Tab-separated table of C-alpha atoms (C1' of nucleotides) in Angstrom:
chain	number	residue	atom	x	y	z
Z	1	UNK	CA	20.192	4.590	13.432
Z	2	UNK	CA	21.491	5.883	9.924
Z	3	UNK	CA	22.202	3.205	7.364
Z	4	UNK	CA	24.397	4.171	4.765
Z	5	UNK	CA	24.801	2.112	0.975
Z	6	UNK	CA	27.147	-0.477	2.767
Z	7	UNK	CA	24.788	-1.174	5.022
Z	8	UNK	CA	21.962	-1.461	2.723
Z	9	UNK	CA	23.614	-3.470	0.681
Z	10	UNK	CA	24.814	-5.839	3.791
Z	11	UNK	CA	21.097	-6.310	4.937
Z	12	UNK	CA	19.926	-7.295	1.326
Z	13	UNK	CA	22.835	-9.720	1.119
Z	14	UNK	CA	21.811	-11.143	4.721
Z	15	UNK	CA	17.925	-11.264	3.765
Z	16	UNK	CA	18.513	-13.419	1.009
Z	17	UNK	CA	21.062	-15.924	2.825
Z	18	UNK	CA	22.224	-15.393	6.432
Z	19	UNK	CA	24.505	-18.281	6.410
Z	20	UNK	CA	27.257	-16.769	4.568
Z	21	UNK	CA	30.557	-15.953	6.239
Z	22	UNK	CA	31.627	-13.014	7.071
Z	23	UNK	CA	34.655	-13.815	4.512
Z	24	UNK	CA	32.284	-13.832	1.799
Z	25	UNK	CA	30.403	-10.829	2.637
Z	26	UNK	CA	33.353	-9.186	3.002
Z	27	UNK	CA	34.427	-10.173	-0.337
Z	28	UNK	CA	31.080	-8.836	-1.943
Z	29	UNK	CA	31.130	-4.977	0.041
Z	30	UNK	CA	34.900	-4.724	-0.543
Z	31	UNK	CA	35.443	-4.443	2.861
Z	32	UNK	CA	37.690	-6.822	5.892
Z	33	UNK	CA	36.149	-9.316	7.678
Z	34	UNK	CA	36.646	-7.289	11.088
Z	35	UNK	CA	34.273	-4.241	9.590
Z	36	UNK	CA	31.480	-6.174	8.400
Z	37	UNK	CA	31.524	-8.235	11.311
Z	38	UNK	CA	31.186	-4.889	12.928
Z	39	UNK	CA	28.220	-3.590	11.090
Z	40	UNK	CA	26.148	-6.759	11.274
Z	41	UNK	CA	26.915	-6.588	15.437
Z	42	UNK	CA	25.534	-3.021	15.350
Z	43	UNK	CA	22.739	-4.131	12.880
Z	44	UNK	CA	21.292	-6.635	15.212
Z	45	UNK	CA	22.141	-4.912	18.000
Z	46	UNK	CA	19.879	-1.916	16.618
Z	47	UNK	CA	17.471	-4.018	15.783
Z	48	UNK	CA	17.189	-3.516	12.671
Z	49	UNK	CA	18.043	-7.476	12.268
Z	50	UNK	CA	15.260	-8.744	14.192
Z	51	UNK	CA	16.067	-12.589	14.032
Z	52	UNK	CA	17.457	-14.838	11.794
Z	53	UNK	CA	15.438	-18.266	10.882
Z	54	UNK	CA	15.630	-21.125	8.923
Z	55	UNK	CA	12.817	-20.959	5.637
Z	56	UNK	CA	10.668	-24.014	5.584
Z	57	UNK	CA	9.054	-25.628	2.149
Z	58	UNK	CA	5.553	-25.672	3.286
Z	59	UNK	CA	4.748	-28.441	0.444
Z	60	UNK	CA	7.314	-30.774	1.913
Z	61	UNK	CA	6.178	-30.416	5.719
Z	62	UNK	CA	2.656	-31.319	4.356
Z	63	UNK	CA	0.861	-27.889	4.893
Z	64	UNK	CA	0.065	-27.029	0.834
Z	65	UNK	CA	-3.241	-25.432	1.165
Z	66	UNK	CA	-2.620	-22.157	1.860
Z	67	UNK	CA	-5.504	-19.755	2.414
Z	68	UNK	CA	-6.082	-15.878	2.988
Z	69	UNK	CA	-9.131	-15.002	5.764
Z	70	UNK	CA	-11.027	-11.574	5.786
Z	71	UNK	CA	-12.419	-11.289	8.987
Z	72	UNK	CA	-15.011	-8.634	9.997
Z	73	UNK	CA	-15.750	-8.361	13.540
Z	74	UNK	CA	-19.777	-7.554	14.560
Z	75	UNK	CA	-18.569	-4.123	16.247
Z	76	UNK	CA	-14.923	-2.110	16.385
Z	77	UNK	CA	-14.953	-1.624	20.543
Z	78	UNK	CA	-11.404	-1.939	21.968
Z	79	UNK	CA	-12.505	-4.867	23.380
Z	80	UNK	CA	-13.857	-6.578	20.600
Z	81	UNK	CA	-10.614	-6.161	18.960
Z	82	UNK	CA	-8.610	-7.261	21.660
Z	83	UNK	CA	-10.404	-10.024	22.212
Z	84	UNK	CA	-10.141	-10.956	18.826
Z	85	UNK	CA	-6.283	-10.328	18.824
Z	86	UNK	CA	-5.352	-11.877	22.004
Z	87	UNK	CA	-7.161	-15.660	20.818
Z	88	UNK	CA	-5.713	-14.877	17.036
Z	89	UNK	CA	-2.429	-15.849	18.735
Z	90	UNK	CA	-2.936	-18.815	19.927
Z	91	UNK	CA	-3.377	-20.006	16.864
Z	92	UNK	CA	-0.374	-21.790	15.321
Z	93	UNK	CA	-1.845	-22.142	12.183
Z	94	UNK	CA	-2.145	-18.482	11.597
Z	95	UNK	CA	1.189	-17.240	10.535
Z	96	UNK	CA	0.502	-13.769	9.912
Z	97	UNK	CA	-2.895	-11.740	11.043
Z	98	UNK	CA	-2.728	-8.106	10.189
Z	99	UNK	CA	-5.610	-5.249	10.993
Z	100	UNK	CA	-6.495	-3.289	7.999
Z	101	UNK	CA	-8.754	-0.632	6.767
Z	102	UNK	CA	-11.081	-0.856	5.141
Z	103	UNK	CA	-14.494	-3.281	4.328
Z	104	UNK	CA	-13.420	-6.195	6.436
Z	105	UNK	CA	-11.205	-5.675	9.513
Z	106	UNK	CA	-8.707	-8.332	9.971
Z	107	UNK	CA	-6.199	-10.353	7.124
Z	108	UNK	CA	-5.621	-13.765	7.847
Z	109	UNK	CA	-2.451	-16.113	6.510
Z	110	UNK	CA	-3.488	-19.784	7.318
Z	111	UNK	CA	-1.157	-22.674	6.441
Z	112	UNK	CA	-2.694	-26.044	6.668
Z	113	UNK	CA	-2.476	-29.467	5.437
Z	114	UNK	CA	-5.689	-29.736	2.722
Z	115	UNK	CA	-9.573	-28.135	2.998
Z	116	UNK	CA	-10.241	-30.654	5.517
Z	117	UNK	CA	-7.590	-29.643	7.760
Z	118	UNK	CA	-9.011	-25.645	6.763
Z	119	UNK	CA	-12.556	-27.013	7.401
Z	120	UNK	CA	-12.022	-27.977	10.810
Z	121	UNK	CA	-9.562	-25.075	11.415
Z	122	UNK	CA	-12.913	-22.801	11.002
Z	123	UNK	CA	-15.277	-25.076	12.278
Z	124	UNK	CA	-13.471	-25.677	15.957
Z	125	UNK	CA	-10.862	-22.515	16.064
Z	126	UNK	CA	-11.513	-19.753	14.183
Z	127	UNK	CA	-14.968	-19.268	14.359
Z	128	UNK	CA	-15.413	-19.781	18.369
Z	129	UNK	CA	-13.548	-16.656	18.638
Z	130	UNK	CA	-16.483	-14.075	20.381
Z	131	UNK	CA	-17.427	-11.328	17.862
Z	132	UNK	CA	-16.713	-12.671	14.825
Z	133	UNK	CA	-19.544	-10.522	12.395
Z	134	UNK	CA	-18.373	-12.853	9.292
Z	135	UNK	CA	-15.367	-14.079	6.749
Z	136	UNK	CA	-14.159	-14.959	3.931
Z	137	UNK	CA	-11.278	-16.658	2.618
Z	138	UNK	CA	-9.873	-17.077	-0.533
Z	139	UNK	CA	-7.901	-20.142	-1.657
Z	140	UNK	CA	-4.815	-19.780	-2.973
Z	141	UNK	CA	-4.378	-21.121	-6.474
Z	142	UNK	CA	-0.759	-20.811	-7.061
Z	143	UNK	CA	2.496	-18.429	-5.474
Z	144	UNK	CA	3.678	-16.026	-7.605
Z	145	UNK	CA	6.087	-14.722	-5.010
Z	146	UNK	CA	6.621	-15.411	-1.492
Z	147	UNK	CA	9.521	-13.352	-0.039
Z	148	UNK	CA	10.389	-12.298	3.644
Z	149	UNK	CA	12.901	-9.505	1.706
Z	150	UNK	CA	12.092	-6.244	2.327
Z	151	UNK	CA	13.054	-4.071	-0.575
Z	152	UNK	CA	15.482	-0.993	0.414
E	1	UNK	CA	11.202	-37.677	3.071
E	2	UNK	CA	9.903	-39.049	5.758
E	3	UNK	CA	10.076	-36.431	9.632
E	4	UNK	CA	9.694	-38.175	12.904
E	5	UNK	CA	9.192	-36.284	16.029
E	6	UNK	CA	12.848	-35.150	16.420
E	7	UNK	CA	12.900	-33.781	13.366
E	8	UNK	CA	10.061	-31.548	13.599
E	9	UNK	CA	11.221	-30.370	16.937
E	10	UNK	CA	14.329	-29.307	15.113
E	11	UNK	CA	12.623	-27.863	12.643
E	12	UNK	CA	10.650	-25.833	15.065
E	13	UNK	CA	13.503	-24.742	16.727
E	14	UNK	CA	15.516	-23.351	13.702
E	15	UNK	CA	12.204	-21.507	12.888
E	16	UNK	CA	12.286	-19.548	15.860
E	17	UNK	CA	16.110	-18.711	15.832
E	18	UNK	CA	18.472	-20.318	13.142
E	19	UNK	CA	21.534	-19.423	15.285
E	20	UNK	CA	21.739	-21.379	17.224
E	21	UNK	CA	24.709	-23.496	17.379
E	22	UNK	CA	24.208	-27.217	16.799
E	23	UNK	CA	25.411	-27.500	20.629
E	24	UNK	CA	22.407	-25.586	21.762
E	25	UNK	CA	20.145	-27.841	19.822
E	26	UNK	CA	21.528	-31.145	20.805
E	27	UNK	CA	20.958	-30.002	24.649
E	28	UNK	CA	17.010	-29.145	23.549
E	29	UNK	CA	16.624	-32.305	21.572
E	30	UNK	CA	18.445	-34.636	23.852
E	31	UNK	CA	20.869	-35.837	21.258
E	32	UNK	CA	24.721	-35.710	20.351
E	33	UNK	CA	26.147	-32.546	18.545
E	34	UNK	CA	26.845	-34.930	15.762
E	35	UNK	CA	23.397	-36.331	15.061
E	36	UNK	CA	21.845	-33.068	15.238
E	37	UNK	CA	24.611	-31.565	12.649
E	38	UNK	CA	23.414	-34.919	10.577
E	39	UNK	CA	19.588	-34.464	10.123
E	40	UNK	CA	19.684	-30.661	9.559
E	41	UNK	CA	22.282	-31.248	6.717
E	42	UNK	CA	19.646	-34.131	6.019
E	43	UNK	CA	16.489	-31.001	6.120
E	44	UNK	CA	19.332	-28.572	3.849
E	45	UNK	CA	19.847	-31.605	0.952
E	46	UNK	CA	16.140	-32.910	0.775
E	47	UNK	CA	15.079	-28.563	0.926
E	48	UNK	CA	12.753	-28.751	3.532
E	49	UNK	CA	14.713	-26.479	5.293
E	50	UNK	CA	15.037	-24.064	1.888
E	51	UNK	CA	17.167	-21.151	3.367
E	52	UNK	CA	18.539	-19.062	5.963
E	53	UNK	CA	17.678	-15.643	6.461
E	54	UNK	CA	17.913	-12.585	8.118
E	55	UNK	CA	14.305	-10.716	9.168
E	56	UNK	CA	14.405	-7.250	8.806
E	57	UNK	CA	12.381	-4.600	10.905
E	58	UNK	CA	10.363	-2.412	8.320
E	59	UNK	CA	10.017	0.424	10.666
E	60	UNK	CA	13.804	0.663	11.404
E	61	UNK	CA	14.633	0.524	7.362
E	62	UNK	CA	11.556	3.325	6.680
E	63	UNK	CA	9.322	0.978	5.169
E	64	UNK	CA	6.648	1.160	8.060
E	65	UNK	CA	3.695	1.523	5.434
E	66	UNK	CA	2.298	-2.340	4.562
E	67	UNK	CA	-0.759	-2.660	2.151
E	68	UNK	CA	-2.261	-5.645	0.475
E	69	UNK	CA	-3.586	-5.360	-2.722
E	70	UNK	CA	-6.415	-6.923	-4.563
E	71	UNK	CA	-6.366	-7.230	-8.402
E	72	UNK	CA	-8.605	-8.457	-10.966
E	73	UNK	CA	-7.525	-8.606	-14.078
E	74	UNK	CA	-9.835	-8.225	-17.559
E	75	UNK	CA	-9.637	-11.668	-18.673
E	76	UNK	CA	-8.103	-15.303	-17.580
E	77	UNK	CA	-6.234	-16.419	-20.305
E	78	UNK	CA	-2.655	-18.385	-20.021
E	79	UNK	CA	-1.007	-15.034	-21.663
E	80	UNK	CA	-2.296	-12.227	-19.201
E	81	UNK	CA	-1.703	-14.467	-16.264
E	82	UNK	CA	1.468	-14.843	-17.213
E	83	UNK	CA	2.185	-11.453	-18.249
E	84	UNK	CA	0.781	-10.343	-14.830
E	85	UNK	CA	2.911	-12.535	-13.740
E	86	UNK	CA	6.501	-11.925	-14.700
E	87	UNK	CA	6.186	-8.475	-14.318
E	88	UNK	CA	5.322	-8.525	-10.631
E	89	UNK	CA	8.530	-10.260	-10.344
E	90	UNK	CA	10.217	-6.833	-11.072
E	91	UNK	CA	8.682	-5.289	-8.594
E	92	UNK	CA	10.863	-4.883	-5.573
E	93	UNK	CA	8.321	-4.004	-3.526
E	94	UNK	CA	6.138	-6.432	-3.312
E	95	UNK	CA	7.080	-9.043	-0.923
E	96	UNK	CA	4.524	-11.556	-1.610
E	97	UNK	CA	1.765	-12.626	-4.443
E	98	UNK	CA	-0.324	-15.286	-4.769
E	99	UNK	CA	-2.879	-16.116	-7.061
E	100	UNK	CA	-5.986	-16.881	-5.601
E	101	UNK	CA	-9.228	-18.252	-6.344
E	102	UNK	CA	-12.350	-16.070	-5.942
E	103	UNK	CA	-13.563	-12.522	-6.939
E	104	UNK	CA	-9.772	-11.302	-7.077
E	105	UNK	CA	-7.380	-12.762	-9.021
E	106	UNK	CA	-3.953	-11.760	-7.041
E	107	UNK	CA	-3.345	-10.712	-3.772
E	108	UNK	CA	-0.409	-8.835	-3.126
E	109	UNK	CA	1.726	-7.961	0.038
E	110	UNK	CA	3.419	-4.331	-0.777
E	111	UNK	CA	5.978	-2.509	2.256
E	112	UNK	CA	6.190	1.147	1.000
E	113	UNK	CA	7.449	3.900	3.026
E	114	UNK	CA	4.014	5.665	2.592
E	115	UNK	CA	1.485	6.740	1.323
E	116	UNK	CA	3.047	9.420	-0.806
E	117	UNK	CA	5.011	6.273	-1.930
E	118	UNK	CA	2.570	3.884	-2.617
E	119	UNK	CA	0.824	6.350	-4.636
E	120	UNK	CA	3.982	6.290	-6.222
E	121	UNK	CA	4.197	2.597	-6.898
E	122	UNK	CA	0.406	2.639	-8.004
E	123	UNK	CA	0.609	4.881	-10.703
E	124	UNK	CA	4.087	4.293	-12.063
E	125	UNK	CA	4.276	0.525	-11.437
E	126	UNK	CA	1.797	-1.403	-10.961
E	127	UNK	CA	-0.924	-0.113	-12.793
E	128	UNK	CA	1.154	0.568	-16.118
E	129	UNK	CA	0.872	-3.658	-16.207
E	130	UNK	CA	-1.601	-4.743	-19.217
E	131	UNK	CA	-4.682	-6.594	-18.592
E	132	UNK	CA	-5.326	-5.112	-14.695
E	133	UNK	CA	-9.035	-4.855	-14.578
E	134	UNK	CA	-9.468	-3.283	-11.261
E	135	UNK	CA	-7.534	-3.279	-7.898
E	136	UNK	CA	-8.641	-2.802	-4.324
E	137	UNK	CA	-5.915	-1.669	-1.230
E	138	UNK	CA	-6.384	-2.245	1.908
E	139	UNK	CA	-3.690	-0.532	4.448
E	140	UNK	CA	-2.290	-2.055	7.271
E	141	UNK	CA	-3.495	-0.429	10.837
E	142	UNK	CA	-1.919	-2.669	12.911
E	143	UNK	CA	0.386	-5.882	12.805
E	144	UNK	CA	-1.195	-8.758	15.370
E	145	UNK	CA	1.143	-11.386	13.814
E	146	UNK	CA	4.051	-11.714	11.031
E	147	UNK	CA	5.544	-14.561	11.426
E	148	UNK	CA	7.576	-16.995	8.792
E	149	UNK	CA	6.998	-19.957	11.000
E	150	UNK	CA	4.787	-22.529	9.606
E	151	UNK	CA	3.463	-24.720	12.826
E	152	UNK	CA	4.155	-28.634	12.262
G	1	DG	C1'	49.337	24.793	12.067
G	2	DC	C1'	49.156	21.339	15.298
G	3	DT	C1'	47.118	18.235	18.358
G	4	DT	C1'	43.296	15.616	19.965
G	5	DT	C1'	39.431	12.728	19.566
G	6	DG	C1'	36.448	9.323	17.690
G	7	DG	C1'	34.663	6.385	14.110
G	8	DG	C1'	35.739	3.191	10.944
G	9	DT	C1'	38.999	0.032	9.478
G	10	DA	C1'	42.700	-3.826	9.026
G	11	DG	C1'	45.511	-7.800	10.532
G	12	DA	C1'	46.832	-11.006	13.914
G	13	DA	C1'	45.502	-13.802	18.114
G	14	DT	C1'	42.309	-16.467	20.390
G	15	DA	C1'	37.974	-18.819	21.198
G	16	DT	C1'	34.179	-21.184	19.384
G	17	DT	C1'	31.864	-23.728	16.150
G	18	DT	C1'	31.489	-26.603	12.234
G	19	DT	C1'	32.793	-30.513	9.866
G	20	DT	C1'	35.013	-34.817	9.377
G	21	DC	C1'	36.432	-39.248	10.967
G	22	DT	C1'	36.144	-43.591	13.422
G	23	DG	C1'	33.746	-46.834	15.795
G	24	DT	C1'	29.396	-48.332	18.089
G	25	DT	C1'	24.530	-49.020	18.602
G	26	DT	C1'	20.058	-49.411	16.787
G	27	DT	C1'	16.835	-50.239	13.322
G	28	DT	C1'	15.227	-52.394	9.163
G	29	DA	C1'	14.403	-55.927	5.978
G	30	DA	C1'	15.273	-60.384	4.126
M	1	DT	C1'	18.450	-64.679	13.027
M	2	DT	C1'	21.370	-62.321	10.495
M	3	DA	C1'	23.105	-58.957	7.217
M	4	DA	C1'	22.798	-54.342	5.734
M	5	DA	C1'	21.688	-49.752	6.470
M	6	DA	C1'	20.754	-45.982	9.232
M	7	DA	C1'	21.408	-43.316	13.290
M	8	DC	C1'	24.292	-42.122	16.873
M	9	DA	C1'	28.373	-40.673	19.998
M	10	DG	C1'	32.970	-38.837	21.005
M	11	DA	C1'	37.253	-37.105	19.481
M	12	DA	C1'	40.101	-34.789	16.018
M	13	DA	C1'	40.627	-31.499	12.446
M	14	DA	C1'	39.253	-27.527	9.824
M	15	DA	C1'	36.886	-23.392	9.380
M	16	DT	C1'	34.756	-19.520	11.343
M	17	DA	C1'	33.568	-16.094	14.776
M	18	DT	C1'	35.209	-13.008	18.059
M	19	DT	C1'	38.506	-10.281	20.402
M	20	DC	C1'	42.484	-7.436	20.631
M	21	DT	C1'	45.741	-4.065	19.144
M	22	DA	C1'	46.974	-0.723	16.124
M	23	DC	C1'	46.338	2.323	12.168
M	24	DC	C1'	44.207	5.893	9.283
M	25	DC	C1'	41.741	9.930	8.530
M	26	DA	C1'	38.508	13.508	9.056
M	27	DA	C1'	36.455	16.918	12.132
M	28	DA	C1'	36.868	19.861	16.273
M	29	DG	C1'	39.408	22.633	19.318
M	30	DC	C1'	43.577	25.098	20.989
DNA sequence: GCTTTGGGTAGAATATTTTTCTGTTTTTAA
DNA sequence: TTAAAAACAGAAAAATATTCTACCCAAAGC
């Protein structure tokens, strides 16, 4: 699908608040209600707009300890990594797990309530998962920045 | 505020999908439209639920290439923190940054189109900040998980 | 040159949803 | 136990989403 500057512009107005009419887009592309309703349809219907969701405060659902994991896994076999991937899941307090390149082979984004919570999060989750060579996390101090936009 | 069980069911629910229609809710939560439409106007006011927003697929909008990025910088003081700080802000494409404790300072989620681009970003952007000591990227192989949701 | 076709658009209509309103039930605290 | 507050339900009203019809305009073909 080819986006052209409306539609760039409509996504970056919809990733920073998705509850606006179509009236008020409108208003802000300079173009009827009918169109843009239009070119969000064929946006999501693309798939270019995976989902829409509501943005929770993770300080006022009592999950402030937020914490970064470098996993390294004890060999690279398909399996290994599979295995790895397929119990990653079921964790709910891992919101994002990507694999990377590089010294250590997995980046973990852990939301929980205080280092106790992380404690037994490693202690009884994380680190039963088979071939787990070794981690590390790193705390986070403070949040600079913490977008879902994607810059177009 | 205080959430009771309903309310982090609802909470849940407008993670996964925040279009729902306050009908479609009330039929999952076993309650009337009306006191559904009442506690997530109560989430909105008391910002637990902070904002609505449209999730964008980086492959479909040419931004397929996500690394993270360590940096250290040459000193801790209040100024170069804060330096560091506000101009990261600028930069579009970064997504995320947190500070973090440990050998790294930041630790920054970048979506570039790639490499040629992040090479890009590198030299003209990021590293033209004062007071970067060193940086280390990893690159994204594979994405297990990226998900906004944060589990209750 | 003229017509045809299709994509994008606009405005009006209809359908759906949100929001408000009123009254009732339940919970809380004195 | 009772008064006050909070939570809830159903209906009415307002706003919005969605559909429908028609228009415009550029490109393609006769």
């Amino acid at each position: 699908m080819k986006l052209d500057a409306i539609d760039r512009k409509l996504i970056n107005l919809l990733q920073k608040d998705s509850k606006q009419t179509t009236k008020q887009l409108s208003l802000q592309l300079d173009l009827s209600v009918t169109a843009v309703y239009e070119r969000v349809k064929k946006l999501e219907k693309e798939k270019v707009i995976s989902k829409y969701v509501a943005l929770i405060d993770n300080r006022k659902v009592d999950k402030s300890f937020l914490v970064f994991c470098h996993v390294k896994l004890i060999q690279h076999s398909r399996e290994y990594l599979s295995v790895f991937e397929r119990e990653i899941l079921k964790l709910d307090e891992v919101s994002e797990c990507f694999h990377i390149a590089g010294d250590y082979d997995y980046l973990l984004k852990i939301y929980v309530k205080d280092m106790e919570e992380y404690r037994e999060f490693m202690v009884n989750k994380l680190t039963t998962i088979k071939h787990i060579g070794s981690t590390q996390s790193s705390f986070t101090i403070g949040e600079v920045k913490n977008s879902t936009e994607i810059a177009l």
